[in-house]
Amino acid sequence: MNEKRLHFSQYEDQPKENCSPVQYERAAQKVSKSDAEIWRDFRRGDEEALVFIYTEYVNKMYNYGCQFTAQKELVSDCIQELFTEIISKRHKLGSTDSIKHYLFKALRRKLVRELKKEKKYQHQHETSTYQGFNILEDTSVKFINQEFTNHQKSIISSECNQLPVRQKEALLLYFYEGMSYKEIADTIGMSRTKSARALIYRAVDSMTRRLQKYKDILYPLWPLLVAAQLL
């Protein structure tokens, strides 16, 4: 992995009340712009656009990457290397209407490549941190803005992770990340949008059947799960 690191610590988690009026106004201007406009500014060398993209998406990328592997340092390294690459090649990058989709697809490709490379040097029965794709407990219950007990989290996460790998990832991208069917298809390497739609429908149907037996345990959250189309 590339050892070069990016440092944006002065911009991360900075309370808005601590920003100068000029900084606050510029941040507000970025938020009001479309993804296509922000990405265009970034490609043209706008450093504020770069900082906005990094601070807006780095944690989301990290959360997504951690569904693939327990190696958190590897996830961080892949994210840092990805940003280093797109910064150095920014003038050659194409346009995009969804920055999240662009970054998630690029991170997924890089991370999976690194994990496959690593797996070549491991025997089949050795302990490995490569997990394919598993939805973490805290992620699996953020589809809805409700409090869950640890037991309920464990149930939902466990049942989610009994689904085929692609169904798990599609559920996360659709419900948690809010991606369109077209974006999901492109991210996970499906050639047709309707294939992604069918994949999600199958996953939802399977989850409905899987969680039916826990209806009493999940009550009174069960109606909310159904209403949110998690089931």
Short mmCIF file of C-alpha atoms in Angstrom, two decimals:
data_model
loop_
_atom_site.label_atom_id
_atom_site.label_comp_id
_atom_site.label_asym_id
_atom_site.label_seq_id
_atom_site.Cartn_x
_atom_site.Cartn_y
_atom_site.Cartn_z
CA MET A 1 0.00 0.00 0.00
CA ASN A 2 1.03 3.58 -0.59
CA GLU A 3 2.41 5.04 2.64
CA LYS A 4 1.69 8.65 1.72
CA ARG A 5 -0.92 10.06 4.08
CA LEU A 6 -3.34 12.93 3.78
CA HIS A 7 -3.87 15.28 6.69
CA PHE A 8 -7.15 17.17 6.96
CA SER A 9 -7.35 17.16 10.76
CA GLN A 10 -7.84 20.91 10.90
CA TYR A 11 -11.09 20.51 8.96
CA GLU A 12 -12.53 17.37 10.52
CA ASP A 13 -15.28 17.55 13.14
CA GLN A 14 -14.92 21.30 13.36
CA PRO A 15 -18.03 22.84 15.00
CA LYS A 16 -19.76 25.34 12.76
CA GLU A 17 -19.88 27.86 15.60
CA ASN A 18 -16.06 27.91 15.61
CA CYS A 19 -15.90 28.82 11.91
CA SER A 20 -15.34 32.37 10.79
CA PRO A 21 -18.26 33.98 8.89
CA VAL A 22 -16.31 33.53 5.65
CA GLN A 23 -15.65 29.84 6.33
CA TYR A 24 -19.27 29.24 7.26
CA GLU A 25 -20.52 30.99 4.12
CA ARG A 26 -18.19 28.98 1.90
CA ALA A 27 -19.25 25.71 3.54
CA ALA A 28 -22.90 26.65 3.04
CA GLN A 29 -22.22 27.38 -0.62
CA LYS A 30 -20.74 23.91 -1.09
CA VAL A 31 -23.75 22.27 0.58
CA SER A 32 -26.12 24.18 -1.70
CA LYS A 33 -24.30 22.97 -4.83
CA SER A 34 -25.10 19.74 -6.63
CA ASP A 35 -22.66 16.84 -6.58
CA ALA A 36 -21.87 17.50 -10.23
CA GLU A 37 -20.91 21.12 -9.45
CA ILE A 38 -18.80 20.22 -6.41
CA TRP A 39 -16.99 17.49 -8.36
CA ARG A 40 -16.40 19.92 -11.23
CA ASP A 41 -14.87 22.43 -8.80
CA PHE A 42 -12.66 19.71 -7.34
CA ARG A 43 -11.45 18.65 -10.80
CA ARG A 44 -10.55 22.27 -11.52
CA GLY A 45 -8.32 22.43 -8.44
CA ASP A 46 -10.65 24.01 -5.87
CA GLU A 47 -9.15 23.06 -2.48
CA GLU A 48 -12.36 23.90 -0.61
CA ALA A 49 -14.21 21.40 -2.80
CA LEU A 50 -11.58 18.78 -1.91
CA VAL A 51 -11.93 19.46 1.82
CA PHE A 52 -15.71 19.33 1.55
CA ILE A 53 -15.62 15.97 -0.29
CA TYR A 54 -13.15 14.48 2.18
CA THR A 55 -14.96 15.58 5.34
CA GLU A 56 -18.39 14.73 3.92
CA TYR A 57 -17.56 11.20 2.77
CA VAL A 58 -14.51 9.83 4.59
CA ASN A 59 -16.49 8.41 7.54
CA LYS A 60 -19.14 6.95 5.23
CA MET A 61 -16.41 5.30 3.18
CA TYR A 62 -14.78 3.91 6.31
CA ASN A 63 -18.07 2.44 7.54
CA TYR A 64 -18.69 0.84 4.15
CA GLY A 65 -15.15 -0.56 3.98
CA CYS A 66 -15.42 -2.11 7.44
CA GLN A 67 -18.31 -4.28 6.24
CA PHE A 68 -15.78 -6.10 4.04
CA THR A 69 -13.04 -6.76 6.58
CA ALA A 70 -12.14 -6.42 10.25
CA GLN A 71 -8.77 -4.94 9.22
CA LYS A 72 -9.57 -1.32 10.00
CA GLU A 73 -6.05 -0.15 9.19
CA LEU A 74 -6.33 -1.66 5.72
CA VAL A 75 -9.62 0.18 5.16
CA SER A 76 -8.05 3.46 6.26
CA ASP A 77 -5.01 2.87 4.04
CA CYS A 78 -7.21 2.17 1.02
CA ILE A 79 -9.21 5.35 1.63
CA GLN A 80 -6.06 7.45 2.00
CA GLU A 81 -4.50 5.91 -1.10
CA LEU A 82 -7.68 6.50 -3.08
CA PHE A 83 -7.77 10.19 -2.17
CA THR A 84 -4.08 10.53 -3.00
CA GLU A 85 -4.76 9.05 -6.43
CA ILE A 86 -7.79 11.16 -7.29
CA ILE A 87 -6.04 14.34 -6.14
CA SER A 88 -3.02 13.65 -8.32
CA LYS A 89 -5.24 12.80 -11.31
CA ARG A 90 -8.07 15.24 -10.65
CA HIS A 91 -7.73 17.04 -13.99
CA LYS A 92 -8.13 13.74 -15.86
CA LEU A 93 -11.15 12.47 -13.93
CA GLY A 94 -14.55 12.20 -15.54
CA SER A 95 -17.69 13.90 -14.29
CA THR A 96 -20.19 12.39 -11.84
CA ASP A 97 -23.67 13.18 -10.58
CA SER A 98 -23.09 11.25 -7.34
CA ILE A 99 -19.83 11.68 -5.43
CA LYS A 100 -20.77 8.96 -2.95
CA HIS A 101 -21.37 6.48 -5.76
CA TYR A 102 -18.05 7.38 -7.40
CA LEU A 103 -16.06 7.04 -4.16
CA PHE A 104 -17.79 3.88 -2.95
CA LYS A 105 -17.26 2.12 -6.26
CA ALA A 106 -13.58 3.12 -6.35
CA LEU A 107 -13.02 2.11 -2.71
CA ARG A 108 -14.77 -1.22 -3.19
CA ARG A 109 -12.62 -2.06 -6.20
CA LYS A 110 -9.41 -1.12 -4.38
CA LEU A 111 -10.30 -2.88 -1.12
CA VAL A 112 -11.47 -6.11 -2.75
CA ARG A 113 -8.30 -6.20 -4.85
CA GLU A 114 -6.14 -5.85 -1.72
CA LEU A 115 -8.11 -8.52 0.15
CA LYS A 116 -7.88 -10.97 -2.73
CA LYS A 117 -4.15 -10.32 -2.99
CA GLU A 118 -3.77 -10.99 0.72
CA LYS A 119 -5.84 -14.16 0.55
CA LYS A 120 -3.43 -15.70 -1.98
CA TYR A 121 -0.82 -15.94 0.78
CA GLN A 122 -3.10 -17.63 3.28
CA HIS A 123 -3.94 -21.29 3.53
CA GLN A 124 -7.59 -22.16 3.29
CA HIS A 125 -8.01 -23.05 6.96
CA GLU A 126 -5.88 -20.31 8.47
CA THR A 127 -7.54 -17.55 10.43
CA SER A 128 -8.35 -14.71 8.06
CA THR A 129 -9.93 -11.31 8.56
CA TYR A 130 -11.41 -11.43 5.06
CA GLN A 131 -15.15 -11.77 5.60
CA GLY A 132 -16.57 -11.19 2.12
CA PHE A 133 -19.23 -8.71 3.22
CA ASN A 134 -20.95 -8.65 6.59
CA ILE A 135 -23.38 -6.02 7.80
CA LEU A 136 -22.26 -4.77 11.21
CA GLU A 137 -24.79 -4.61 14.04
CA ASP A 138 -24.74 -0.84 14.40
CA THR A 139 -25.21 -0.45 10.65
CA SER A 140 -28.00 -3.00 10.25
CA VAL A 141 -30.34 -1.08 12.56
CA LYS A 142 -29.70 2.43 11.28
CA PHE A 143 -32.22 1.98 8.50
CA ILE A 144 -34.73 3.42 10.94
CA ASN A 145 -34.32 6.15 13.55
CA GLN A 146 -35.26 4.04 16.58
CA GLU A 147 -33.53 2.62 19.62
CA PHE A 148 -32.80 -1.10 19.59
CA THR A 149 -31.65 -3.31 22.43
CA ASN A 150 -28.41 -5.21 21.97
CA HIS A 151 -30.43 -8.41 21.62
CA GLN A 152 -32.59 -6.93 18.87
CA LYS A 153 -29.50 -5.59 17.09
CA SER A 154 -27.91 -9.01 17.26
CA ILE A 155 -31.01 -10.69 15.79
CA ILE A 156 -31.32 -8.30 12.85
CA SER A 157 -27.60 -8.34 12.12
CA SER A 158 -27.39 -12.13 12.37
CA GLU A 159 -30.33 -12.66 10.04
CA CYS A 160 -29.05 -10.06 7.56
CA ASN A 161 -25.75 -11.87 7.42
CA GLN A 162 -27.42 -15.17 6.51
CA LEU A 163 -28.29 -13.63 3.14
CA PRO A 164 -26.05 -14.13 0.09
CA VAL A 165 -23.18 -11.65 -0.08
CA ARG A 166 -24.60 -9.53 -2.90
CA GLN A 167 -28.00 -9.28 -1.23
CA LYS A 168 -26.38 -8.03 1.98
CA GLU A 169 -24.39 -5.37 0.20
CA ALA A 170 -27.34 -4.29 -1.93
CA LEU A 171 -29.51 -3.87 1.17
CA LEU A 172 -26.90 -1.70 2.83
CA LEU A 173 -26.38 0.48 -0.24
CA TYR A 174 -30.11 0.90 -0.83
CA PHE A 175 -31.53 1.41 2.66
CA TYR A 176 -28.55 2.83 4.56
CA GLU A 177 -26.65 4.73 1.87
CA GLY A 178 -29.69 5.74 -0.18
CA MET A 179 -28.26 4.72 -3.56
CA SER A 180 -30.46 4.22 -6.60
CA TYR A 181 -30.88 0.84 -8.28
CA LYS A 182 -28.69 2.06 -11.13
CA GLU A 183 -25.90 3.18 -8.76
CA ILE A 184 -26.06 -0.10 -6.84
CA ALA A 185 -25.82 -2.12 -10.04
CA ASP A 186 -22.78 -0.15 -11.13
CA THR A 187 -21.10 -0.31 -7.70
CA ILE A 188 -21.34 -4.07 -7.29
CA GLY A 189 -20.69 -4.87 -10.95
CA MET A 190 -24.12 -5.77 -12.31
CA SER A 191 -24.77 -4.98 -15.97
CA ARG A 192 -28.46 -4.10 -15.66
CA THR A 193 -30.41 -1.83 -13.29
CA LYS A 194 -33.34 -4.23 -13.13
CA SER A 195 -30.97 -6.93 -11.83
CA ALA A 196 -30.16 -4.75 -8.82
CA ARG A 197 -33.86 -4.10 -8.24
CA ALA A 198 -34.63 -7.81 -8.34
CA LEU A 199 -31.71 -8.52 -6.00
CA ILE A 200 -33.06 -6.10 -3.39
CA TYR A 201 -36.61 -7.47 -3.70
CA ARG A 202 -35.30 -10.98 -3.08
CA ALA A 203 -33.34 -9.78 -0.06
CA VAL A 204 -36.34 -7.96 1.40
CA ASP A 205 -38.57 -11.00 0.86
CA SER A 206 -36.02 -13.25 2.51
CA MET A 207 -35.65 -10.91 5.51
CA THR A 208 -39.45 -10.81 5.92
CA ARG A 209 -39.52 -14.58 6.25
CA ARG A 210 -36.40 -14.75 8.43
CA LEU A 211 -37.53 -12.19 10.98
CA GLN A 212 -41.14 -13.36 11.18
CA LYS A 213 -40.22 -15.81 13.92
CA TYR A 214 -38.81 -12.93 16.01
CA LYS A 215 -41.95 -10.81 15.68
CA ASP A 216 -42.69 -10.86 19.42
CA ILE A 217 -39.09 -10.00 20.34
CA LEU A 218 -38.96 -7.12 17.88
CA TYR A 219 -42.36 -5.74 18.94
CA PRO A 220 -43.19 -2.79 19.14
CA LEU A 221 -40.51 -2.10 16.51
CA TRP A 222 -42.00 -4.63 14.10
CA PRO A 223 -44.58 -2.22 12.53
CA LEU A 224 -41.79 0.36 12.08
CA LEU A 225 -39.60 -2.18 10.34
CA VAL A 226 -42.41 -3.08 7.98
CA ALA A 227 -43.29 0.58 7.36
CA ALA A 228 -39.65 1.36 6.57
CA GLN A 229 -39.64 -1.49 4.02
CA LEU A 230 -36.73 -3.13 5.79
CA LEU A 231 -38.95 -6.19 5.72
#
